XYZ file of C-alpha atoms in Angstrom:
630
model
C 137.774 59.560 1.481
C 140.363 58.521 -1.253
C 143.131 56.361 0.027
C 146.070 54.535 -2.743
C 148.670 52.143 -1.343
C 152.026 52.039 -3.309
C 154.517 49.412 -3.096
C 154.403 45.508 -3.156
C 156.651 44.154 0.049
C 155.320 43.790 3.309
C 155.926 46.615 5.989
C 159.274 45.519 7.917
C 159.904 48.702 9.775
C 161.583 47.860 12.982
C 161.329 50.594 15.753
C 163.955 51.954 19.057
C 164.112 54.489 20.982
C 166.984 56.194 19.171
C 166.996 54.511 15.423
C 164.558 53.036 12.573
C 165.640 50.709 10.252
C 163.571 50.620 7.367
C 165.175 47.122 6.034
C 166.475 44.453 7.907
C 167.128 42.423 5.205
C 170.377 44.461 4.281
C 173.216 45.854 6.032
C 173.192 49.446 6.835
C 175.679 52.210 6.203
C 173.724 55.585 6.703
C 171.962 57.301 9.464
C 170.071 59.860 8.340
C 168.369 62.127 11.032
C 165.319 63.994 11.174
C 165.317 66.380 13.715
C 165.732 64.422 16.795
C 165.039 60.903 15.621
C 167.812 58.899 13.764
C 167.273 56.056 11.245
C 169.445 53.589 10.674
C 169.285 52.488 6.427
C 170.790 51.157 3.530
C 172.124 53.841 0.759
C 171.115 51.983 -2.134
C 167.446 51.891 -2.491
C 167.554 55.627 -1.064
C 170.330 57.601 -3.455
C 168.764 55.759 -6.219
C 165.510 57.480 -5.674
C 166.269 60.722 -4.191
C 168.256 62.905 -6.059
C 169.150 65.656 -2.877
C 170.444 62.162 -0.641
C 173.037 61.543 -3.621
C 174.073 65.260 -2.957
C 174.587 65.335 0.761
C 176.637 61.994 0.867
C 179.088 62.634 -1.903
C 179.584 66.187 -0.560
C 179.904 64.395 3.075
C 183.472 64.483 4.401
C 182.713 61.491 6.321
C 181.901 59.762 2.917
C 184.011 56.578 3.927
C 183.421 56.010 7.413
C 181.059 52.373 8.271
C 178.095 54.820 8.872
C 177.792 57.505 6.779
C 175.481 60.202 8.657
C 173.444 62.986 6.696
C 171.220 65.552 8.736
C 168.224 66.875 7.591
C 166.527 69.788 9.870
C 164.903 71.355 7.640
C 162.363 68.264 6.555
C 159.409 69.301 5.468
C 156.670 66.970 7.415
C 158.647 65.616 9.970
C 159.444 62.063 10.838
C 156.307 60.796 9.152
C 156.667 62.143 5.547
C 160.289 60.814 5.960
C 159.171 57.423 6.985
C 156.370 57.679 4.036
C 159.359 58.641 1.549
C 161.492 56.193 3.033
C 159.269 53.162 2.796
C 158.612 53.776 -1.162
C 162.250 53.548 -1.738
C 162.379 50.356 0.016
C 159.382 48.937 -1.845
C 156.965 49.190 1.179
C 153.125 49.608 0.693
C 152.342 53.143 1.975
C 148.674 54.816 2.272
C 147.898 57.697 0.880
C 145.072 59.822 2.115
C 143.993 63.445 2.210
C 145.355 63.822 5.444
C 149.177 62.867 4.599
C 149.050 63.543 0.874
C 150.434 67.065 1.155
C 153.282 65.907 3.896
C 153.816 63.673 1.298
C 154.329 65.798 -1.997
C 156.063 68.502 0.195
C 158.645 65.616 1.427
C 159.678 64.330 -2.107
C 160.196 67.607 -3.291
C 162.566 67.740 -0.870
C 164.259 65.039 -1.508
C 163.823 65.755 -5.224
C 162.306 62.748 -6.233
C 161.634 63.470 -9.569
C 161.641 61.488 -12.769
C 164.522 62.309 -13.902
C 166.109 60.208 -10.973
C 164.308 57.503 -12.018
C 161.359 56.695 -13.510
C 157.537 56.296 -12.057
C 159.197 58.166 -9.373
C 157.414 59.412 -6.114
C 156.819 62.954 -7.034
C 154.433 61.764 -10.507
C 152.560 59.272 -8.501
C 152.057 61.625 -5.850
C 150.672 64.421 -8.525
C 148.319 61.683 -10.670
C 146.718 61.078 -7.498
C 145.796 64.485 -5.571
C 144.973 65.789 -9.444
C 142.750 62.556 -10.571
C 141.365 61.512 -6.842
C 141.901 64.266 -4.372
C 140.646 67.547 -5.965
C 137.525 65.824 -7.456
C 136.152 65.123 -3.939
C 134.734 67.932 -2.147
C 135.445 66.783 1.335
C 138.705 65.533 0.157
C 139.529 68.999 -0.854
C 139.116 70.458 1.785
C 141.283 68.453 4.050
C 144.087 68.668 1.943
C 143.358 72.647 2.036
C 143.593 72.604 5.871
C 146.728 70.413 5.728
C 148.740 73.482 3.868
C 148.242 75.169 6.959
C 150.959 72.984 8.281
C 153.341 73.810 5.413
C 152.470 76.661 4.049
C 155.659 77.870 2.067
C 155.955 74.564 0.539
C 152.397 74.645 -0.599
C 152.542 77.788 -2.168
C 155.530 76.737 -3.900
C 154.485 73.809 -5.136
C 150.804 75.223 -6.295
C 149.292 72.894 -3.425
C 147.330 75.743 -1.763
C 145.638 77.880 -5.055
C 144.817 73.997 -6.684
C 142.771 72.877 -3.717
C 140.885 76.705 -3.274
C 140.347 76.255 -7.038
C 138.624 73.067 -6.297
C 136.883 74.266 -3.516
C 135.487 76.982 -5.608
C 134.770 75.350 -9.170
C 132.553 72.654 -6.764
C 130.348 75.616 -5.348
C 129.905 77.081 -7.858
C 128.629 73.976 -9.878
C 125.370 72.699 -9.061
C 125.171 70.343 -6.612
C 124.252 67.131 -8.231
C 127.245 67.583 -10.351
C 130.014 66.997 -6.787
C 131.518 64.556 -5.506
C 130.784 64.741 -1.873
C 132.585 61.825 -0.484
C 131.427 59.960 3.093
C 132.150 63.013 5.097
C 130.108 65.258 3.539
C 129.534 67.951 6.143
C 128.354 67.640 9.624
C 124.622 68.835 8.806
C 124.665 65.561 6.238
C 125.949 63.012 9.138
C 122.670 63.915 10.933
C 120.637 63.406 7.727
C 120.022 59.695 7.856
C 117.598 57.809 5.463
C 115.221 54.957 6.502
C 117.921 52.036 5.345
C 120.577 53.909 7.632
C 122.441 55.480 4.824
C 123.355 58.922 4.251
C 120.858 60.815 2.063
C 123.761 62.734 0.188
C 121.072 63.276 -2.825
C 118.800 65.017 -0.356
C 121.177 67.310 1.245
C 123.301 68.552 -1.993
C 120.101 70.398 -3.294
C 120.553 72.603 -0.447
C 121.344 76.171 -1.631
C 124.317 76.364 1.407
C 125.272 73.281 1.140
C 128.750 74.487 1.186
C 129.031 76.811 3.995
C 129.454 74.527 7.000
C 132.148 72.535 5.686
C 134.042 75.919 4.745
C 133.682 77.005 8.322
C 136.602 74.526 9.352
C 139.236 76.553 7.499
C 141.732 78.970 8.935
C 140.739 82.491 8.094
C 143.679 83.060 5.757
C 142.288 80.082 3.573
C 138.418 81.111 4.226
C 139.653 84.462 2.978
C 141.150 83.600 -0.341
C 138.270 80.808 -0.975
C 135.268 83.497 -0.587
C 137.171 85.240 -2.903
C 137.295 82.866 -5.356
C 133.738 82.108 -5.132
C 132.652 85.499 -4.854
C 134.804 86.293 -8.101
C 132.701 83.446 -10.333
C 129.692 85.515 -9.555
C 127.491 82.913 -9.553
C 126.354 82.541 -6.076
C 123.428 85.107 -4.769
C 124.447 88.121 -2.103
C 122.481 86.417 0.644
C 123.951 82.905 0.633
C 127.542 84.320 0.713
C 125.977 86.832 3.703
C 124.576 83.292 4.935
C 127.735 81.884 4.545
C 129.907 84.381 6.887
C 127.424 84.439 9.456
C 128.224 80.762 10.114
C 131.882 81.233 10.343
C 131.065 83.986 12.517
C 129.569 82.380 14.840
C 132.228 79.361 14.501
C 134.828 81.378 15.662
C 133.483 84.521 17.571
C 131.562 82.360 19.536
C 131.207 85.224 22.071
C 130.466 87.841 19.749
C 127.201 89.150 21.725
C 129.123 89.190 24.917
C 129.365 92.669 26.809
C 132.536 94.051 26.737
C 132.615 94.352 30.539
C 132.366 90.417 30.784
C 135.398 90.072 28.055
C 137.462 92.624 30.050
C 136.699 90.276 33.612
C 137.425 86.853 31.345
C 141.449 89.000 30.530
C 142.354 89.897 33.808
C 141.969 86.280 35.122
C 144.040 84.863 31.896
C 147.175 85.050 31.010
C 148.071 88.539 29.269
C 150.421 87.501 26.658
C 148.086 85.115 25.330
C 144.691 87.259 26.114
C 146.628 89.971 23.847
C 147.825 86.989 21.460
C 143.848 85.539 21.340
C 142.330 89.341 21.064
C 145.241 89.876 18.294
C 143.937 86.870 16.001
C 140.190 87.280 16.502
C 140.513 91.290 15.183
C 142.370 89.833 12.135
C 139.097 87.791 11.699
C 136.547 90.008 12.262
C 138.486 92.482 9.886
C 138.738 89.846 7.261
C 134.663 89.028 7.617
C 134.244 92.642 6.906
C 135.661 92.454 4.075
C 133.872 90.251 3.027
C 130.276 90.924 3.239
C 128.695 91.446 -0.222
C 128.095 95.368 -1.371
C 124.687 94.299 -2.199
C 121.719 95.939 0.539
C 120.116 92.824 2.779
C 122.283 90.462 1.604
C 123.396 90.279 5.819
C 120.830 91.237 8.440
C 121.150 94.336 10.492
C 121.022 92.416 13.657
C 124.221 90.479 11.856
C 126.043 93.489 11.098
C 125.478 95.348 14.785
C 126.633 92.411 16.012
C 130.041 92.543 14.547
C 129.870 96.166 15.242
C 129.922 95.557 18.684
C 132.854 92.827 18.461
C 134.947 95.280 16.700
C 134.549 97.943 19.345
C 135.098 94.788 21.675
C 138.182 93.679 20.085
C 139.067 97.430 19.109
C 139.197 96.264 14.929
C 140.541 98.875 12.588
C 138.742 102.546 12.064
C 137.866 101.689 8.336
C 136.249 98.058 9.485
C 134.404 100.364 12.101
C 133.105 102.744 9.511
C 132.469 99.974 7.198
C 130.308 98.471 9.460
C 128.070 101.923 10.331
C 127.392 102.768 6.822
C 126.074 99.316 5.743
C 123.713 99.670 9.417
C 122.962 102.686 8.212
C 122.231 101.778 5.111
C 119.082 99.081 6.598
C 119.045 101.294 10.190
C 114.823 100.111 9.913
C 115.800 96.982 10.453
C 117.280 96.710 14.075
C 116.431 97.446 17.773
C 117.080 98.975 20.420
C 119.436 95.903 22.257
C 121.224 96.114 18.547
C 122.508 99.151 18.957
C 123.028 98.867 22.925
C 127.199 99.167 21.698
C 129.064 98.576 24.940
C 131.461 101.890 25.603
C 135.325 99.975 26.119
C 137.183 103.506 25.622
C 139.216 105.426 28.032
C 138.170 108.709 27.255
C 134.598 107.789 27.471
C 132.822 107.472 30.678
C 129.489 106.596 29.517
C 127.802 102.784 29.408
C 127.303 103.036 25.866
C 129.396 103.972 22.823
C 126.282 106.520 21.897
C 129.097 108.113 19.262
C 129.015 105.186 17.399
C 125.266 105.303 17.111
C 125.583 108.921 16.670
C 127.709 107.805 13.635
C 125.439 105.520 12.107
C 122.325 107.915 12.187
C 124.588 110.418 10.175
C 125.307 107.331 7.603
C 121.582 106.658 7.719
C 120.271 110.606 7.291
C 123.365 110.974 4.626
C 121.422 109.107 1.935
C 119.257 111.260 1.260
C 115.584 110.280 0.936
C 112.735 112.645 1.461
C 108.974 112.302 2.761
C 107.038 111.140 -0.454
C 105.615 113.931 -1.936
C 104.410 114.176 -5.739
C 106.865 115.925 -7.611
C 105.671 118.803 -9.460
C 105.914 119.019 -13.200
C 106.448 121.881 -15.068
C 105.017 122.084 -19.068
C 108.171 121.522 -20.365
C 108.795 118.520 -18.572
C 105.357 117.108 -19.887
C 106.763 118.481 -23.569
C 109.761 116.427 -23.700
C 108.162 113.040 -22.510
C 104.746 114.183 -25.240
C 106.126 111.021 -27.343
C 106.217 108.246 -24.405
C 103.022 106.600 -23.777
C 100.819 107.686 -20.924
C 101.220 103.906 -19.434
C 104.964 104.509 -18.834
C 104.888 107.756 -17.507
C 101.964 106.372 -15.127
C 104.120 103.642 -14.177
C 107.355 105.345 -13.484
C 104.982 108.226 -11.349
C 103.735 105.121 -9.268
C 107.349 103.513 -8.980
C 108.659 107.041 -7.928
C 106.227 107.135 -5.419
C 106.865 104.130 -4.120
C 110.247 104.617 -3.395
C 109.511 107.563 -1.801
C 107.021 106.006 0.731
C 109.482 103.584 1.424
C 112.359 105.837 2.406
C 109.612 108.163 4.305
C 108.646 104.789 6.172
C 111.756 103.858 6.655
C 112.236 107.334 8.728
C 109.312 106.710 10.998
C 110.510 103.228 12.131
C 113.999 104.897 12.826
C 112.682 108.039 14.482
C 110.871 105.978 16.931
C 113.791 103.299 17.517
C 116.076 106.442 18.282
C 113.707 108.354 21.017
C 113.105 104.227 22.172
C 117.215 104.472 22.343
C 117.382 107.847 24.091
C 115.070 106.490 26.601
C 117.328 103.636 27.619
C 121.175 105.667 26.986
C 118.996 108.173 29.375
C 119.442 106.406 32.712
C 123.201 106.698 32.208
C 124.199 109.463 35.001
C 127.378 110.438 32.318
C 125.670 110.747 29.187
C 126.268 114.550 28.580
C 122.951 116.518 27.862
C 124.393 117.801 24.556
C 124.756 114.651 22.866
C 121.432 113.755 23.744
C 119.894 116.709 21.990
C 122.101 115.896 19.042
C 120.647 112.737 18.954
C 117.037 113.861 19.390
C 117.748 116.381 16.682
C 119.236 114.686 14.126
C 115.719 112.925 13.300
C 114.013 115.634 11.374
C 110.849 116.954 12.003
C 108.359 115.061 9.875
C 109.689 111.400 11.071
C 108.056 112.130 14.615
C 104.362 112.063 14.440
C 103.818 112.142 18.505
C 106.354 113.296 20.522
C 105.074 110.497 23.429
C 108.406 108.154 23.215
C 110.969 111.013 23.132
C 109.186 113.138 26.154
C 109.541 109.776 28.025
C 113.006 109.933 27.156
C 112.861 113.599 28.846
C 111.155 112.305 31.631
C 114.121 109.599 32.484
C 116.952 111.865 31.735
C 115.546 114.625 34.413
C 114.680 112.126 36.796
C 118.573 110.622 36.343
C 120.692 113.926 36.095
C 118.612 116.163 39.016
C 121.907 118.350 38.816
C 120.650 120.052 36.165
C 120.228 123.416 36.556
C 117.190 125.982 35.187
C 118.685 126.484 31.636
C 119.732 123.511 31.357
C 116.278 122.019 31.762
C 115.086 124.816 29.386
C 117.447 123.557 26.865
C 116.714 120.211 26.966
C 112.857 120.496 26.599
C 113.162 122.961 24.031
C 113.320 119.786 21.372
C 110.115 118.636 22.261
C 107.094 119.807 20.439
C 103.941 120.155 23.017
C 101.465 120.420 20.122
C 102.690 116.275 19.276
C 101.648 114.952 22.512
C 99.076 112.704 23.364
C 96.132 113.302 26.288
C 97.811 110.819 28.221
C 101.475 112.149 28.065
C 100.036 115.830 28.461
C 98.566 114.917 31.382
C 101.712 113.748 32.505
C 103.545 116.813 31.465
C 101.547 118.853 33.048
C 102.361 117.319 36.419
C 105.774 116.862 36.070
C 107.608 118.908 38.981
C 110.857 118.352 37.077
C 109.790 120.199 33.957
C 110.409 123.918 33.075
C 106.996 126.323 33.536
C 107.554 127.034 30.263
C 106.660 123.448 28.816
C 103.788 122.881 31.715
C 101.941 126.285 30.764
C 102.891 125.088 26.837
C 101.507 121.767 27.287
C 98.311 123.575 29.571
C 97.133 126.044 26.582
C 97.872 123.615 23.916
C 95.803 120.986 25.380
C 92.932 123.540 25.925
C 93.516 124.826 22.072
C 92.966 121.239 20.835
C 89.733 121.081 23.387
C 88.098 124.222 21.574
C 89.056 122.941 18.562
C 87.370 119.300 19.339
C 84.574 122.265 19.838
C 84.455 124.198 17.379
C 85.125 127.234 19.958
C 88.754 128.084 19.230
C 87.341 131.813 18.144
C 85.984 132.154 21.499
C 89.292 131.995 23.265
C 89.881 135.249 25.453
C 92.624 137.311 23.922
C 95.080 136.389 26.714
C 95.066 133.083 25.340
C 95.085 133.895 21.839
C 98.259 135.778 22.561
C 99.749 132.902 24.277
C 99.307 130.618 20.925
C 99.877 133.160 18.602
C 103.195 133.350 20.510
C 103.776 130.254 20.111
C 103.019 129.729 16.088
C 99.335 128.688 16.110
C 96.871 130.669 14.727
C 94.086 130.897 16.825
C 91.560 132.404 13.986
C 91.425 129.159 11.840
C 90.229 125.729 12.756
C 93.040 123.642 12.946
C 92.657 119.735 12.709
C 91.457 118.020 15.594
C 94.717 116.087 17.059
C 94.090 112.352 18.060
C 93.402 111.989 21.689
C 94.883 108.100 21.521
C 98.235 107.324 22.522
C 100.717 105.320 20.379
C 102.879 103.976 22.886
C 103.454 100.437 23.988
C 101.510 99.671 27.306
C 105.015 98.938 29.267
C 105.566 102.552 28.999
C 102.630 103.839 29.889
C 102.586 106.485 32.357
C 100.572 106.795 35.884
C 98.705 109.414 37.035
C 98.092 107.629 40.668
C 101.891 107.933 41.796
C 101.886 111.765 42.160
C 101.687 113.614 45.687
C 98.655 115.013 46.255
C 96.661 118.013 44.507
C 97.009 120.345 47.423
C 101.034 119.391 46.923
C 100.546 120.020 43.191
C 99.388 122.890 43.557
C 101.755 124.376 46.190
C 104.695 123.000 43.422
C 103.000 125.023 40.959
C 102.538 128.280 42.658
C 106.514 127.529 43.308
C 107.367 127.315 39.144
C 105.359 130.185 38.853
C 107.337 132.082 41.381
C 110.655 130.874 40.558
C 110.112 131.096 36.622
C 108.516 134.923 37.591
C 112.063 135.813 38.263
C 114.252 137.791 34.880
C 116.930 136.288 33.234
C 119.712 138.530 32.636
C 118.137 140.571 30.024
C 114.947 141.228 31.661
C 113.055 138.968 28.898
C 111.927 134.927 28.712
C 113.794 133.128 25.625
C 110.289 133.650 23.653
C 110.495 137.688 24.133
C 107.321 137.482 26.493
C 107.169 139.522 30.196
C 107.323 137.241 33.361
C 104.753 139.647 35.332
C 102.562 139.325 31.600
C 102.917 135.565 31.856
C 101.993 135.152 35.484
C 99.093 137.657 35.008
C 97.808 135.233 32.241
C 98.041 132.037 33.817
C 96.146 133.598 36.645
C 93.714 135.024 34.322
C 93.189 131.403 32.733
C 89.379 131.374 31.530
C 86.852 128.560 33.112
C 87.570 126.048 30.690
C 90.699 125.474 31.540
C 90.036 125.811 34.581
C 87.527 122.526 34.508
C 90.458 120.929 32.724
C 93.287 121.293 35.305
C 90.271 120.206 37.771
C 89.503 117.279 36.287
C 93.410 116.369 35.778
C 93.907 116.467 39.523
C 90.835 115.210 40.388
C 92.124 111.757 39.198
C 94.481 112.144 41.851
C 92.173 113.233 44.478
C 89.983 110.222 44.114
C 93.093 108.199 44.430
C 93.990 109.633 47.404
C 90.811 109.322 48.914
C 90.425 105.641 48.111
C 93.623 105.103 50.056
């Protein structure tokens, strides 16, 4: 820290309750008071120096009374700066520091101490010192920054503010060996302590973020206007600036992962004018971080960038700072998890747990880019006649690199498919989330980004088992987005069990699991021509061989499901007979959704050949043995 002492007598300042004199060594004939404290001087050594006292006493009317008094309200700095001003006049050794040295310059502006008063006047020593010692020294600079804060009209004025951010900036952007880091480097280098007990400043300014900590102390305004700066040289990568605002962040939204229903108890018990006050300032920040982060992909994590998300539906931030934040998720939507984009829900018109609109708006951001599965393009002739000249090594290359991206968008698709049915499964235990938005949801992942259909029939499974108010088409619509012919033995055995699915799905799930048995077979030709009308209903051909499906599940063993906890077979079976007989009843029109008879349907499951036959005995036989054991 850079300190200067100016003046050569000894400090006589003699201190009451009411009045200072700053020299007792002459008589006094002016009282000059700032704000409410009065100080008893000598004109001389002050109206020689200070060109605004000279004003104020010969426009005084009281110019010839004993004690002469001026008022000064308006002093910038307070009683200290004046005291600071005061003693140079008088010849008094003041310290100058970081801390005071904008007071300081601020003061004898005011009180115009320039040199055309007199010479090697207050305001030039005041200026050769923050110039030569203050802005060279990076902590330095930075407390002098945060002083402004104090003054901040005067430090505009007087170029105090943009000098020190200038500083700031020019010193990040140098290399590190090249700044001044003074004693107090940064907190990080207080706890870096060599073997003799010194601070191993060497060490710690060839970190890459050096930088960031110490910038975490400033006010948001200033933080503001010195990212900018440093973001303008251009010289600092994407990810250390990203680095950089996730500190301050978390330095002043220290509750940023909070649920909004714990923020909402913490504001009742408070004060309201200063919860609103508090919530006012901390939207300004987040808004300001926002617009911050760097347009680059990755330079912030996903988690990072959720996490503000949720703040600013917290703190209810700005529509644009909202939609800011969902396109850049979007943008790296692979990344995150399902707690992520658990949003908390703080609006009125929204019942639900969970802002699942937001999400809903990210996904669009995320399908909106555009990226297909990875599939060779074709070529036509042509296209192979105007690239005849380039070499066959380039063209290879930029067919690989093409490909590549592809994959990478295609993979990027699978890993978001399954987060969203991983979502749906969790948003699904909320007894107000409206059936419509969670087909939306479902649907908005296309077709080819679901390889098994496992995680979002689980999804099914928990939305039934939350909303039993559903009614028959209802049900029907809901289980229309799952695909029977993607599910695993293990979740077909499930389905097919399931009292709270549609007979639709269970006889669905029933033929397509026998269909992939004959195919395992290589006796799919041999099906009866019931059956074969069944599938070729329902878009398989039951002429050619199609590929055998894989019989292993790809879910996670915490969501697993169990075949034990179901009533018994004779129950089943009763429960079955009942689907059959309720879903034997018309709809309106006479005819099913898929154009095929009830009474034709019915007849067929009953005419159900002996294979499957063995297979729906062997599926409850699981649960016989089960229930014998017990």
């Amino acid at each position: 820290m850079k300190f200067m002492k100016l003046g050569s007598r000894p400090d006589t300042f003699y201190t009451t309750e009411a009045i200072r004199s700053i020299s007792s060594e002459v008589s006094s004939d002016l009282i000059i008071q700032v704000k409410e404290s009065r100080y008893l001087l000598h004109k001389f050594p002050l109206l020689s120096k200070c060109l605004r006292l000279q004003r104020l006493c010969s426009e005084s009317p009281d110019s010839s009374s004993q004690h002469q008094v001026v008022q000064l309200p308006d002093f910038p700095g307070g009683m200290e700066a004046f005291e600071l001003c005061a003693k140079f006049c008088y010849g008094i050794t003041i310290t100058l520091s970081p801390y005071n040295i904008v007071a300081a310059r601020c003061a004898a502006e005011y009180l115009q101490m320039t040199e055309e008063v007199e010479k090697g006047n207050l305001i030039q020593k005041l200026e050769v010192f923050f110039n030569s010692c203050i802005l060279r020294g990076w902590k330095d600079s930075i407390v002098s920054l945060q002083t402004t804060k104090a003054l901040p009209l005067w430090s505009e004025d007087l170029g105090i503010t943009s000098r020190c951010i200038e500083a700031v900036a020019s010193k990040v952007l140098s290399h590190p060996s090249k700044v001044s880091l003074s004693h107090s480097h940064s907190r990080s280098v207080r706890d870096d302590v060599s073997c003799n007990g010194t601070e191993s400043l060497r060490h710690k300014s060839a970190s890459k973020g050096w930088w960031a900590e110490d910038l975490a102390e400033l006010s948001i305004d200033l933080y503001w206007r010195t990212m900018i700066a440093i973001k303008s040289g251009g010289k600092i990568p994407s990810n250390l600036i990203g680095d950089a605002l996730k500190i301050y962040a978390s330095r002043w939204l220290p509750n940023i992962t909070k649920s909004g229903h714990l923020k909402k108890q913490a504001a009742s018990d408070s004060d309201m004018d200063s919860v609103c006050e508090i919530t006012t300032k901390h939207r300004l920040l987040l808004e300001s971080i926002v617009s911050l982060l760097p347009a680059e992909k990755g330079a912030v994590s996903c988690s990072f960038l959720l996490k503000l998300l949720k703040a600013s539906n917290i703190l209810n931030a700005s529509s644009s700072s909202k939609m800011e934040l969902a396109r850049r998720v979007g943008l790296q939507l692979e990344e995150a998890t399902v707690n992520d984009l658990l949003i908390p829900s703080l609006s009125y018109t929204n019942d639900t747990v969970y802002d699942v609109d937001l999400v809903m708006t990210i996904m669009e951001q995320f399908m909106s880019q555009g990226q297909s599965p990875p599939l060779s393009p074709v070529r036509s002739r042509m296209t192979f006649e105007r690239r005849r000249s380039r070499s066959a090594e380039n063209i290879n290359l930029e067919l690989q690199e093409s490909r590549r991206s592809s994959s990478a968008s295609h993979s990027s698709k699978l890993k978001v498919a399954k987060l969203v049915d991983r979502y749906l499964q969790e948003v699904a235990r909320d007894v107000n989330f409206h059936l419509s938005k969670f087909i939306a949801l479902a649907e908005i992942i296309p077709d080819f980004a679901r390889h098994d259909h496992d995680d979002l029939y689980r999804a099914i499974d928990i939305y039934l088992k939350a909303h039993l108010e559903l009614n028959k088409s209802e049900r029907k619509r809901l289980c229309r987005i799952l695909d029977c012919k993607k599910l695993s033995m293990e979740a077909c055995m499930h389905a097919a069990q399931n009292e709270l699915l549609p007979l639709r799905v269970v006889v669905q799930v029933l033929f397509f699991e026998q269909a992939r048995a004959a195919s395992a077979g290589s006796k799919v030709t041999d099906l009866p021509n019931n059956i074969k009308a069944l599938l070729t209903a329902h878009g398989i051909d039951p002429s050619k061989h199609a590929a055998p499906l894989s019989t292993t599940t790809s879910i996670h063993a915490e969501d697993n499901w169990s075949v034990s906890g179901f009533k018994s077979p004779k129950s089943r079976s009763s429960t079955l007979r009942m689907k059959l007989a309720e879903d034997d009843e018309l709809d309106q029109n006479g005819l099913p959704h898929d154009g095929i008879g009830r009474n034709s349907r019915f007849k067929t499951i009953c005419a159900i050949p002996t294979q499957p036959k063995r297979m729906l005995s062997k599926l409850w036989s699981t649960n016989r043995t089960a229930t014998e054991k017990n």
